[in-house]
Coordinates of C-alpha atoms in Angstrom, one line a residue:
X30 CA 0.0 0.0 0.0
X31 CA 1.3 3.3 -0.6
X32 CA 0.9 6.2 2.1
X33 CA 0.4 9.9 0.9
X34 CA 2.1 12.6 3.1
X35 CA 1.2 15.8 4.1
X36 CA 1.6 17.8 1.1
X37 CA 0.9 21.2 -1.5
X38 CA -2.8 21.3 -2.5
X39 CA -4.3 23.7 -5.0
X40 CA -7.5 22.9 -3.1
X41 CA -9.8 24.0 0.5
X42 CA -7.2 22.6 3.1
X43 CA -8.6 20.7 6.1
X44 CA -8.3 23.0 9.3
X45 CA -7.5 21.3 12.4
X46 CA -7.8 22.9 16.1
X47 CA -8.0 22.5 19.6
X48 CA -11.5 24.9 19.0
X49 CA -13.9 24.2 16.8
X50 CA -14.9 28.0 16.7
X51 CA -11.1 28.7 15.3
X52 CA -11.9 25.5 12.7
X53 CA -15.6 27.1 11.7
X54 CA -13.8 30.9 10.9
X55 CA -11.1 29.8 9.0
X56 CA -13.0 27.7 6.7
X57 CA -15.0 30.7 6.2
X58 CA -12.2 32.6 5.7
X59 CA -9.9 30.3 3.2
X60 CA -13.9 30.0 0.9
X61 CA -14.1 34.0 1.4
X62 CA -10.9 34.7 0.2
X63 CA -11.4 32.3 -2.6
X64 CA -14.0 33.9 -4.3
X65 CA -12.7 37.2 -3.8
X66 CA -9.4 36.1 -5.2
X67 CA -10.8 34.1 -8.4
X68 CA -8.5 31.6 -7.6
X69 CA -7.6 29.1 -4.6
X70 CA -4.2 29.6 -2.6
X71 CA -1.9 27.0 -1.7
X72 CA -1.8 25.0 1.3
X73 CA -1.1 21.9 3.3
X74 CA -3.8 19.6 3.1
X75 CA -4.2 20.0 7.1
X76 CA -3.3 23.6 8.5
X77 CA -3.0 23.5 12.0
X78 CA -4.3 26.3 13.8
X79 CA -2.4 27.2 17.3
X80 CA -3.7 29.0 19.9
X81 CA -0.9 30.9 21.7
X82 CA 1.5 33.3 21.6
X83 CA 2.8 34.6 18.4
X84 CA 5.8 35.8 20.0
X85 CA 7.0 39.4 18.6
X86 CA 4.2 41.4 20.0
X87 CA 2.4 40.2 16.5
X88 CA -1.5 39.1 17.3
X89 CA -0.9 36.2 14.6
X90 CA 1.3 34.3 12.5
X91 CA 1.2 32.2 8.9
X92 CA 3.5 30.2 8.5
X93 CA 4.1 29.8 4.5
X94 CA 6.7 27.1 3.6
X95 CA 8.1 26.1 -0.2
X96 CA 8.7 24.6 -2.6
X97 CA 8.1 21.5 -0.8
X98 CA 8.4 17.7 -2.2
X99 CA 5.4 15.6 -2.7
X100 CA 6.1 12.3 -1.8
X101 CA 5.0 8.5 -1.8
X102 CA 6.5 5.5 -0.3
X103 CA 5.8 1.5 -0.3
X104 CA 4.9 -0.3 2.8
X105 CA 8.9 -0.3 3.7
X106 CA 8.9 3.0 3.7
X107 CA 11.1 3.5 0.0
X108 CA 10.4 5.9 -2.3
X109 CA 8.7 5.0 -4.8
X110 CA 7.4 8.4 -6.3
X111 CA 8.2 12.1 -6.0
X112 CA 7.3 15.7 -7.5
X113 CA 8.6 19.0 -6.1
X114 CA 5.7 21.5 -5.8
X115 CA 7.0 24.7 -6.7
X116 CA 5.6 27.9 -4.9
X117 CA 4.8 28.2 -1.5
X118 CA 2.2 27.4 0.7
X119 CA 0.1 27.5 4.2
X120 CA 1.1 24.9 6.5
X121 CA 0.2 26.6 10.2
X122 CA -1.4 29.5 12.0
X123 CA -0.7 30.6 15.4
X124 CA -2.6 33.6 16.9
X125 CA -3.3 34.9 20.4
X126 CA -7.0 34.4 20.5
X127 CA -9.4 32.8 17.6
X128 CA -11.1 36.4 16.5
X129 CA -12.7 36.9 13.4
X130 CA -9.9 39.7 12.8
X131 CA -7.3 37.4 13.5
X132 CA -7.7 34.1 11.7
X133 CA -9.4 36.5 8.2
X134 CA -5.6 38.4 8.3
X135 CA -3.8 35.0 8.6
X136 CA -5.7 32.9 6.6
X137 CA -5.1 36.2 4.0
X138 CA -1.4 35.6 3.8
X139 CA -1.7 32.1 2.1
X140 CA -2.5 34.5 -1.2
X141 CA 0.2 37.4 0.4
X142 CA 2.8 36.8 1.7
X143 CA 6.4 37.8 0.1
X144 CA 7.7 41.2 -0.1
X145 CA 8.3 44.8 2.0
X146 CA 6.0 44.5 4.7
X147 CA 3.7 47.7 3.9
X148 CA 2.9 45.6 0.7
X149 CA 2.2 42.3 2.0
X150 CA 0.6 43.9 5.0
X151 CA -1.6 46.5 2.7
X152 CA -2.7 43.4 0.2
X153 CA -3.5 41.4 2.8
X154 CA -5.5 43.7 4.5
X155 CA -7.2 44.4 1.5
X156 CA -8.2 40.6 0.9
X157 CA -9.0 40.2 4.5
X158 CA -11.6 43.2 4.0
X159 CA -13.1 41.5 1.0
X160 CA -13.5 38.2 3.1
X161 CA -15.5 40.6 5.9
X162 CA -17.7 42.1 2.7
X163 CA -18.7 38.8 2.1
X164 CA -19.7 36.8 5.4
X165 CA -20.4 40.3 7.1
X166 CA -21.6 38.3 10.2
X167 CA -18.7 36.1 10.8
X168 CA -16.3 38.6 10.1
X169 CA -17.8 41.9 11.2
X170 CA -15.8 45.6 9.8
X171 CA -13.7 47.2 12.7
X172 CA -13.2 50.8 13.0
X173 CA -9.8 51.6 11.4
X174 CA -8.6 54.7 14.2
X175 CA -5.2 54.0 14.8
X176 CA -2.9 57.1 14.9
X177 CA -0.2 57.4 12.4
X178 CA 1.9 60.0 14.8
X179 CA 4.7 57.0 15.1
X180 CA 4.6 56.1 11.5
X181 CA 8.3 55.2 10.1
X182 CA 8.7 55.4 6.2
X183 CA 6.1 52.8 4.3
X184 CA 9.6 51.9 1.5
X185 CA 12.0 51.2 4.3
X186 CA 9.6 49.7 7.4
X187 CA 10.9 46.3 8.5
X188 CA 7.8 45.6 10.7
X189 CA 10.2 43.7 13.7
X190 CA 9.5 43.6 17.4
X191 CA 9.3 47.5 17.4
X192 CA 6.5 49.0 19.7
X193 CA 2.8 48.6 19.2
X194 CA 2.2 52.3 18.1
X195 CA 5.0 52.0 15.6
X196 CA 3.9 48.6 14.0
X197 CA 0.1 49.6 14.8
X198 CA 0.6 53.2 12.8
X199 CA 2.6 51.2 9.7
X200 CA -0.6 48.5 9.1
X201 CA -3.1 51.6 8.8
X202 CA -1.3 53.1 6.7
X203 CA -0.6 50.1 4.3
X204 CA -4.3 49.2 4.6
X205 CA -5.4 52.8 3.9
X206 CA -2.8 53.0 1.5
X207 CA -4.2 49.6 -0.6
X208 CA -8.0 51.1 0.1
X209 CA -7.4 54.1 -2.0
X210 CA -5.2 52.3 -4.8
X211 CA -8.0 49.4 -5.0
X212 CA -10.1 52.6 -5.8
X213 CA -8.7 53.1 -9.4
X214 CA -6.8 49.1 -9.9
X215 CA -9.0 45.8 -9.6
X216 CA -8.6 44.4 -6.4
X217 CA -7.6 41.0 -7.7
X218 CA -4.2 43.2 -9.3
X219 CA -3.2 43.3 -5.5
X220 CA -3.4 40.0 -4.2
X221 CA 0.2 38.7 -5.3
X222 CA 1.8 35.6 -3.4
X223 CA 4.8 38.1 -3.5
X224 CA 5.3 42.0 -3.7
X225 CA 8.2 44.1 -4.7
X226 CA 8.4 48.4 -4.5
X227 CA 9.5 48.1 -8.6
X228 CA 6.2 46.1 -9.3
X229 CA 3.9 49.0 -7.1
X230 CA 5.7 51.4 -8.4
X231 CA 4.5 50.0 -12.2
X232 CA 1.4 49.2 -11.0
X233 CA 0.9 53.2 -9.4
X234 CA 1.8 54.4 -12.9
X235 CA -0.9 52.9 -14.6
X236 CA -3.5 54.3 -11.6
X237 CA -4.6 57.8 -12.3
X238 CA -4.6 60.3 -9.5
X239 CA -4.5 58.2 -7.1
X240 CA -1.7 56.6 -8.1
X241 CA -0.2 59.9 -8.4
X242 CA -1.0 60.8 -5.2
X243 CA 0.1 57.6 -3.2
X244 CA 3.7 58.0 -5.3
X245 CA 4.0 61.6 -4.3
X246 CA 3.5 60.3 -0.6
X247 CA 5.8 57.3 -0.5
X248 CA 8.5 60.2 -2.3
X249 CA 8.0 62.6 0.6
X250 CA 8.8 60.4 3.8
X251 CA 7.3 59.5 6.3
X252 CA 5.5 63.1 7.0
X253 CA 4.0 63.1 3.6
X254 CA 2.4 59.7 4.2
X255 CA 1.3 60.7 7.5
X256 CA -0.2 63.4 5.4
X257 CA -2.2 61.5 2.7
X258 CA -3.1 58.2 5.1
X259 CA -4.2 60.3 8.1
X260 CA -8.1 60.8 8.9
X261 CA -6.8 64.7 10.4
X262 CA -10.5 65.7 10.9
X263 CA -12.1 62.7 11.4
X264 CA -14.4 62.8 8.9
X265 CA -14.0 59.4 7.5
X266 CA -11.6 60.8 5.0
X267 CA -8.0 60.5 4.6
X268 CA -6.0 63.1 3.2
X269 CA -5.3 61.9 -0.7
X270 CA -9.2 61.6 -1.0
X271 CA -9.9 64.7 0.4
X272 CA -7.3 66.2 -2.2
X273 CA -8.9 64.5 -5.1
X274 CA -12.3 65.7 -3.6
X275 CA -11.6 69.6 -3.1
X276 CA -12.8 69.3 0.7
X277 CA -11.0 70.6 3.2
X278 CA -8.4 67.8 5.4
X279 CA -8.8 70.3 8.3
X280 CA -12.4 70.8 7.9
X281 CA -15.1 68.2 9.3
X282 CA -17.5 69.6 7.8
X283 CA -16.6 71.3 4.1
X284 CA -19.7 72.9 3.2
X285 CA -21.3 72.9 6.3
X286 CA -24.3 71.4 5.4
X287 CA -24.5 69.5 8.7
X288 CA -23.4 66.1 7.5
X289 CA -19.2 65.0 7.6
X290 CA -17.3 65.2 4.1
X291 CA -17.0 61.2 4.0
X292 CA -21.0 60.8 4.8
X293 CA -22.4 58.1 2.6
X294 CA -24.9 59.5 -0.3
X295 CA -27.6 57.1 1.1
X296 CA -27.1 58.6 4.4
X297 CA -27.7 62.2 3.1
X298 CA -30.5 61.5 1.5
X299 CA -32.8 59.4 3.6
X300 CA -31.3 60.0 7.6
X301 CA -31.6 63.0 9.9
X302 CA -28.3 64.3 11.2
X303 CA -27.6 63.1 15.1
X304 CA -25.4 65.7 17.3
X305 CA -22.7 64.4 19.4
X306 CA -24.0 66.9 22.0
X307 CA -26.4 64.2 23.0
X308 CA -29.2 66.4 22.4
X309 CA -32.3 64.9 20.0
X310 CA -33.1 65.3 16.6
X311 CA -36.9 65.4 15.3
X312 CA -37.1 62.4 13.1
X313 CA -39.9 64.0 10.6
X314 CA -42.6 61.3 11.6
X315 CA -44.7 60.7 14.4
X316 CA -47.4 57.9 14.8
X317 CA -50.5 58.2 13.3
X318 CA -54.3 58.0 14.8
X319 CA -53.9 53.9 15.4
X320 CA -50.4 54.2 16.8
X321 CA -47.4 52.7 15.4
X322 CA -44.5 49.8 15.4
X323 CA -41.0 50.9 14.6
X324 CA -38.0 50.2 13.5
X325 CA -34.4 53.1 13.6
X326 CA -31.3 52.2 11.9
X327 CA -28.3 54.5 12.3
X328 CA -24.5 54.8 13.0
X329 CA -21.5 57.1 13.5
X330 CA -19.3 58.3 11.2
X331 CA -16.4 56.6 13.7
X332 CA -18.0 53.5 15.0
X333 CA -20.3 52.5 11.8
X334 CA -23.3 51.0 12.6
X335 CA -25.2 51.8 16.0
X336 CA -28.7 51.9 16.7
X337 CA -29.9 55.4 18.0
X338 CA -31.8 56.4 21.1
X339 CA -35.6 56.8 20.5
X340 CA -37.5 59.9 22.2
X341 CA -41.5 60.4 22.1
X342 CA -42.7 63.5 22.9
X343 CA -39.3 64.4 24.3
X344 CA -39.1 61.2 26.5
X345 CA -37.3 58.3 26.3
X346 CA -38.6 55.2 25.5
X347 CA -38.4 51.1 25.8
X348 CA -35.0 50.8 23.3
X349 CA -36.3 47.2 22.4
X350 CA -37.2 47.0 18.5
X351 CA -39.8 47.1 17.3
X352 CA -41.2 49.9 19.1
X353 CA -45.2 50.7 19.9
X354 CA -45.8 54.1 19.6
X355 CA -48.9 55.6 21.2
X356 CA -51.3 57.4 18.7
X357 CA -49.7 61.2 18.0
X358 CA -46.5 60.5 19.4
X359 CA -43.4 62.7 18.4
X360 CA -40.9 60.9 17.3
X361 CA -37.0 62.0 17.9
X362 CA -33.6 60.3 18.1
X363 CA -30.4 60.9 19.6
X364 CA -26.7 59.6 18.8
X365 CA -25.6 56.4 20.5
X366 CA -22.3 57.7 21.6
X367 CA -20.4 61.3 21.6
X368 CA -19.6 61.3 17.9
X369 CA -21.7 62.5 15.6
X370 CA -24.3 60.3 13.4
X371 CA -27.1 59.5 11.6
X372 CA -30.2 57.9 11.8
X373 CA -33.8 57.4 10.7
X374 CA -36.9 55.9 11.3
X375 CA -39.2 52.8 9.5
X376 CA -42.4 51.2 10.7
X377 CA -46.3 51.1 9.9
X378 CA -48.7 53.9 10.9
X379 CA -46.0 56.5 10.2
X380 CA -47.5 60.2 9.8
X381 CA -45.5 63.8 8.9
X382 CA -44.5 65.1 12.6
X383 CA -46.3 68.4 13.1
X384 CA -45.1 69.3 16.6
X385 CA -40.8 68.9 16.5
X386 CA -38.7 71.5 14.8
X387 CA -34.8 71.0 14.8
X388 CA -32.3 73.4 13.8
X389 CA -28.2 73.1 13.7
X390 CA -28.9 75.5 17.4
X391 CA -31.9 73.6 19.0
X392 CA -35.1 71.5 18.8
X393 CA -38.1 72.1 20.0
X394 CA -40.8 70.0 21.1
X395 CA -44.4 71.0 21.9
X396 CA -46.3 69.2 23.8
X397 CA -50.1 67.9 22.2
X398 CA -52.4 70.7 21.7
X399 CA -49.9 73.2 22.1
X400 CA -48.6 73.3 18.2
X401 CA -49.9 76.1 17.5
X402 CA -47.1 77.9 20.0
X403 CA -44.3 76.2 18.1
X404 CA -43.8 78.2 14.9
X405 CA -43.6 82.1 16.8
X406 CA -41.5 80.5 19.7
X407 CA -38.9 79.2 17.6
X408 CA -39.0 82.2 15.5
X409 CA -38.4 84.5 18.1
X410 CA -35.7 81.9 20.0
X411 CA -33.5 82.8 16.8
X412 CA -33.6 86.2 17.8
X413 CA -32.6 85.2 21.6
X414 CA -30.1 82.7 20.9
X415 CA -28.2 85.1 18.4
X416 CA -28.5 87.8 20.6
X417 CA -27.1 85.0 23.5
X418 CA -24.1 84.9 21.0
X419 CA -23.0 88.2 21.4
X420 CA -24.0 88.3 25.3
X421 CA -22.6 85.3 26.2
X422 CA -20.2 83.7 22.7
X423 CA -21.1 80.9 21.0
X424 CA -23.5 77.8 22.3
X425 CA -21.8 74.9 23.3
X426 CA -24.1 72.2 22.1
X427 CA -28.0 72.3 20.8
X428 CA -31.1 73.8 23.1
X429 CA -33.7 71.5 23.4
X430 CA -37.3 73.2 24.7
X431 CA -40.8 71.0 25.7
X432 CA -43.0 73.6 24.7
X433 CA -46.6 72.8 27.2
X434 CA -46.9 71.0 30.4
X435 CA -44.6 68.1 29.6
X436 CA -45.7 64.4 30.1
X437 CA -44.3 62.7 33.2
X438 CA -41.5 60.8 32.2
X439 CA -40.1 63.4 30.0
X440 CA -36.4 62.8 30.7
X441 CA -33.6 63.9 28.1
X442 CA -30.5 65.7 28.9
X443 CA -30.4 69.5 29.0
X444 CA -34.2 70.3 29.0
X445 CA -35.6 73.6 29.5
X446 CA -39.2 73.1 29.9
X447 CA -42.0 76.1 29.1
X448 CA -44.9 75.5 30.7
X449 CA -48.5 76.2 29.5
X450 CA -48.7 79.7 31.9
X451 CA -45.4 80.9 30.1
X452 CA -47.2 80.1 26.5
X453 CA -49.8 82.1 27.4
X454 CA -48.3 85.1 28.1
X455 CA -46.4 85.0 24.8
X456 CA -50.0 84.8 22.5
X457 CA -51.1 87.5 24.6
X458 CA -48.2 90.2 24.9
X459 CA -45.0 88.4 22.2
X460 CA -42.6 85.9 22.4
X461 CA -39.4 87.4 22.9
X462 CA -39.1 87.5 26.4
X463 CA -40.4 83.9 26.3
X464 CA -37.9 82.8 24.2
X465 CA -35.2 85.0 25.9
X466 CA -36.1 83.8 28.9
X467 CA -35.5 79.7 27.8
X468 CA -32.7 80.7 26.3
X469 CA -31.4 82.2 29.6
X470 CA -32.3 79.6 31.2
X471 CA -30.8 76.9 28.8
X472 CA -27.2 79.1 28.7
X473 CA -26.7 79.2 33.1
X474 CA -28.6 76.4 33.8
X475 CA -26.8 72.7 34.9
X476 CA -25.7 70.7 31.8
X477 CA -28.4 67.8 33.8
X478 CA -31.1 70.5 34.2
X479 CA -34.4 68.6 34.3
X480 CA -36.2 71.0 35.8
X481 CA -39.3 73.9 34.6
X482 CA -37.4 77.3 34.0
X483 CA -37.3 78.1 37.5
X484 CA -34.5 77.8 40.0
X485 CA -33.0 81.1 39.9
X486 CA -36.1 82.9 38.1
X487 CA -34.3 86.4 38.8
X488 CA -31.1 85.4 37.6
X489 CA -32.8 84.3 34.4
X490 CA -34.8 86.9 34.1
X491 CA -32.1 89.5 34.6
X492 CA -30.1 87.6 31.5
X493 CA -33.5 88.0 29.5
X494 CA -33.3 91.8 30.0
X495 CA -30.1 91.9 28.3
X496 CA -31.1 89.4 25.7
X497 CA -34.2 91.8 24.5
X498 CA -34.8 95.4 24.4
X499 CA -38.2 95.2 26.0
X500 CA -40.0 92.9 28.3
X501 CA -43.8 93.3 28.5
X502 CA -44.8 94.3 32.2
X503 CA -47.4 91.4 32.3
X504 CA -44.6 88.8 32.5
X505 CA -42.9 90.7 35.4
X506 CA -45.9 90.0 38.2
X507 CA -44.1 87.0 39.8
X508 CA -40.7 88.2 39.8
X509 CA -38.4 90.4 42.4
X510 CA -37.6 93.6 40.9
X511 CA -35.0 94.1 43.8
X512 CA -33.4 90.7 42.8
X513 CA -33.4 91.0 38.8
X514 CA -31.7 94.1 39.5
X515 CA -29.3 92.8 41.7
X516 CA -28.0 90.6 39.2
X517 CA -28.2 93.1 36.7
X518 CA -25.8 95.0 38.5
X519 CA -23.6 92.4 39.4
X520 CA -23.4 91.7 35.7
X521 CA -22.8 94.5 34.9
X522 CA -19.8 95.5 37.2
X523 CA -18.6 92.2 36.2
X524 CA -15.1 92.8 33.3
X525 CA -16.6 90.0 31.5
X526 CA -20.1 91.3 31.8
X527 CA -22.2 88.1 31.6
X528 CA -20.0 86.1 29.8
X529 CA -18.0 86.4 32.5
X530 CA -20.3 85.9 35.0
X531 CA -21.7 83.0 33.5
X532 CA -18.4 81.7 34.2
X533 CA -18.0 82.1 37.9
X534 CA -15.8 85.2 37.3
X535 CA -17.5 87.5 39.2
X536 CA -20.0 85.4 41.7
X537 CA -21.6 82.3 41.8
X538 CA -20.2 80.2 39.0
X539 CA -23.0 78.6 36.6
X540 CA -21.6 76.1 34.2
X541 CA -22.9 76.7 30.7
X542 CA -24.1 72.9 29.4

């Protein structure tokens, strides 16, 4: 009988572990890569995967051995047949933990796996990307954040046991690096079983712009690359793309049309715009006369995907999808974390919202049966909050107002609250105290303020003097004249005046949210 040993297939090798999770993911992995490749790798026909250390401070190893010998020997162990196998392949893997992101890069490098490091790493990347595209699930996308502030030159990096910033900073760059060349050259181009700077170079020639741009980078050292691989404003664009684009690498926001210069088309088009403030954003819909069941999708521009927080009439809400919405209810959203994102709203029984307004400065809420308030308060809270500017400087964050005597469990972040007396005095006499005073309220108030626009009514009345040039004696009835002028004063006498104030320079210190 003659015994076949391990050798060189051009065909799925048999994975073999201790965890049958490790097994499951690189399967995945070696038929993802496939089919992104157009072509199998070579391989053992049994990889063993090894849990453990990789030694280096690396978070995996493939091992890649060749040419290798095929052989087969008689019962005496003679040869009695041979073939050398020219190329190289995957014999064994050994990473610290069986992640998704681990055992995609490794099982990667049976297709990459020769050259400078920024190449094989960049390639690999790139292949290991593809592999995520298509079995999302098993291999979800990570946020790519790393810094590139200890990047060493891309041409000349050896990628040995130097420090995890260093080594960290070199595979973003390579991976961004391959993400913008895979832009203008067919991905398949890139996956070489070996890499050298001659056959980039070539392949950057015949790449447009980009290409252009990447070559210009790799010729200026390692500040250049920082330069066109580095996300400065965190907008989700690197600087080579924002070049090519016209916006601004300094500028988040370009055009200042609310959204981030790398914001998906998609995104633009069909979500509302989510603050990193925390504050919420009217959705446009609110339930109809039967109620209805929803659904929110969303993200960050950082962290991709993330479901957002769900307000109804300014409250918050079981987060568990789908969600019942009573008949009428306004519907708003809030960011998931302190970036800034997008989200939007799907369900049955959907109707236009009638009673939330939302600006880049604030959103306003009113309560049901006091819509009719919300159009003149929000027209005179423009006036307020810009005179607020020049009072006090700019906002930091958005103004949220409940217009009406708010429902019980009303309960979002920085909430000034106008209650029903407040609205009537502003249909009968204006609304620019009214609005002054919210804003007052809203600029010295805690960042947590859950409370009606009380508190410190003279305090917030004296801002509102300052904030309009006349305050209808009607709305003065409840107040201390002997207070508000106190304060007045004090502001007054203050060298800040009542930005200074405001800032504990000259009494009590109020910290604006």
């Amino acid at each position: 009988m003659f015994l076949l040993h391990p050798s060189l297939a051009l065909a799925s090798p048999v994975f073999l572990s201790e965890d049958p999770a490790a097994v499951e993911l690189a399967t995945a992995a070696w038929k993802g890569a496939t089919a992104c490749a157009g072509r199998e790798a070579s391989a053992a026909e049994e990889v063993t995967i090894e849990i453990g250390d990789p030694g280096g401070g690396f978070a995996g190893r493939a091992f890649v051995e060749g040419p290798r010998r095929r052989v087969w020997t008689d019962h005496e162990g003679t040869i009695v047949r041979e073939e050398t196998i020219e190329g190289v392949g995957l014999v064994r893997i050994r990473v610290d933990a069986p992640t998704s992101r681990n055992l995609a890069h490794e099982i990667a490098h049976a297709w990459v796996h020769r050259g400078p490091p920024a190449l094989v790493e960049g390639a690999t990347n790139l292949l290991a990307a593809c592999i995520a595209r298509r079995a999302p699930r098993r291999f979800p996308a990570e946020r790519d954040a790393a810094s590139l502030t200890d990047l060493e030159d891309l041409r000349t990096w050896a990628n040995t046991d130097e420090g995890a910033t260093t080594r960290a900073a070199g595979y973003a760059a390579s991976r961004r690096m391959f993400a913008l060349l895979a832009e203008a050259t067919p991905e398949r181009d890139l996956w070489r079983s070996d890499w050298t700077w001659a056959q980039f170079d070539a392949v950057l020639l015949g790449a447009g712009p980009i290409g252009a741009q990447i070559a210009d980078a790799l010729a200026g050292g390692v500040s250049a690359q920082r330069s066109a691989f580095e996300d400065q404003d965190e907008d989700g664009i690197h600087g080579i793309r924002e070049r090519l684009a016209g916006t601004d690498p300094d500028q988040w926001d370009t055009d200042a049309d609310g959204w981030w210069d790398g914001a998906p088309d998609q995104i633009r088009e069909h979500a509302v715009h989510l603050g990193g403030d925390g504050s919420p954003v009217c959705s446009g819909w609110a339930a109809g006369a039967a109620g209805a069941l929803i659904t929110v999708r969303g993200g960050t521009h950082r962290r991709g995907d993330a479901l957002p927080r769900v307000l109804v009439d300014g409250g918050s809400v079981d987060q568990s999808l789908p969600i019942a919405v009573a008949p009428g209810g306004s519907i708003a959203l809030r960011a998931p974390s302190k970036d800034d994102g997008w989200g939007w709203v799907e369900g049955a029984g959907l109707v236009r919202d009638r009673r939330c307004q939302t600006d880049a400065r604030w959103t306003v809420v009113a309560a049901r049966g006091s819509d009719e308030a919300l159009d003149p308060f929000v027209s005179a809270l423009g006036r307020a909050d810009e005179a607020a500017d020049r009072v006090l400087g700019p906002r930091r964050g958005r103004l949220v107002a409940f217009i009406g005597d708010p429902p019980p469990a009303l309960t979002p972040l920085k909430l000034v609250r106008v209650p029903g007396g407040w609205l009537d005095r502003g249909a009968a006499s204006g609304w620019d105290f009214v609005a002054a005073y919210a804003v007052a309220a809203g600029r010295l108030s805690d960042a947590q303020m859950t409370s009606e626009i009380v508190g410190e009514p003279a305090l917030y009345e004296a801002l509102a003097r300052a904030l309009v040039s006349a305050i209808p004696d009607v709305l003065l009835a409840a107040l201390e004249e002997d207070e508000v002028v106190a304060w007045t004063e004090t502001a007054a006498a203050c060298p800040g005046g009542w930005r200074g104030l405001a800032a504990g320079e000259c009494g009590p210190s109020m910290l604006l949210p």
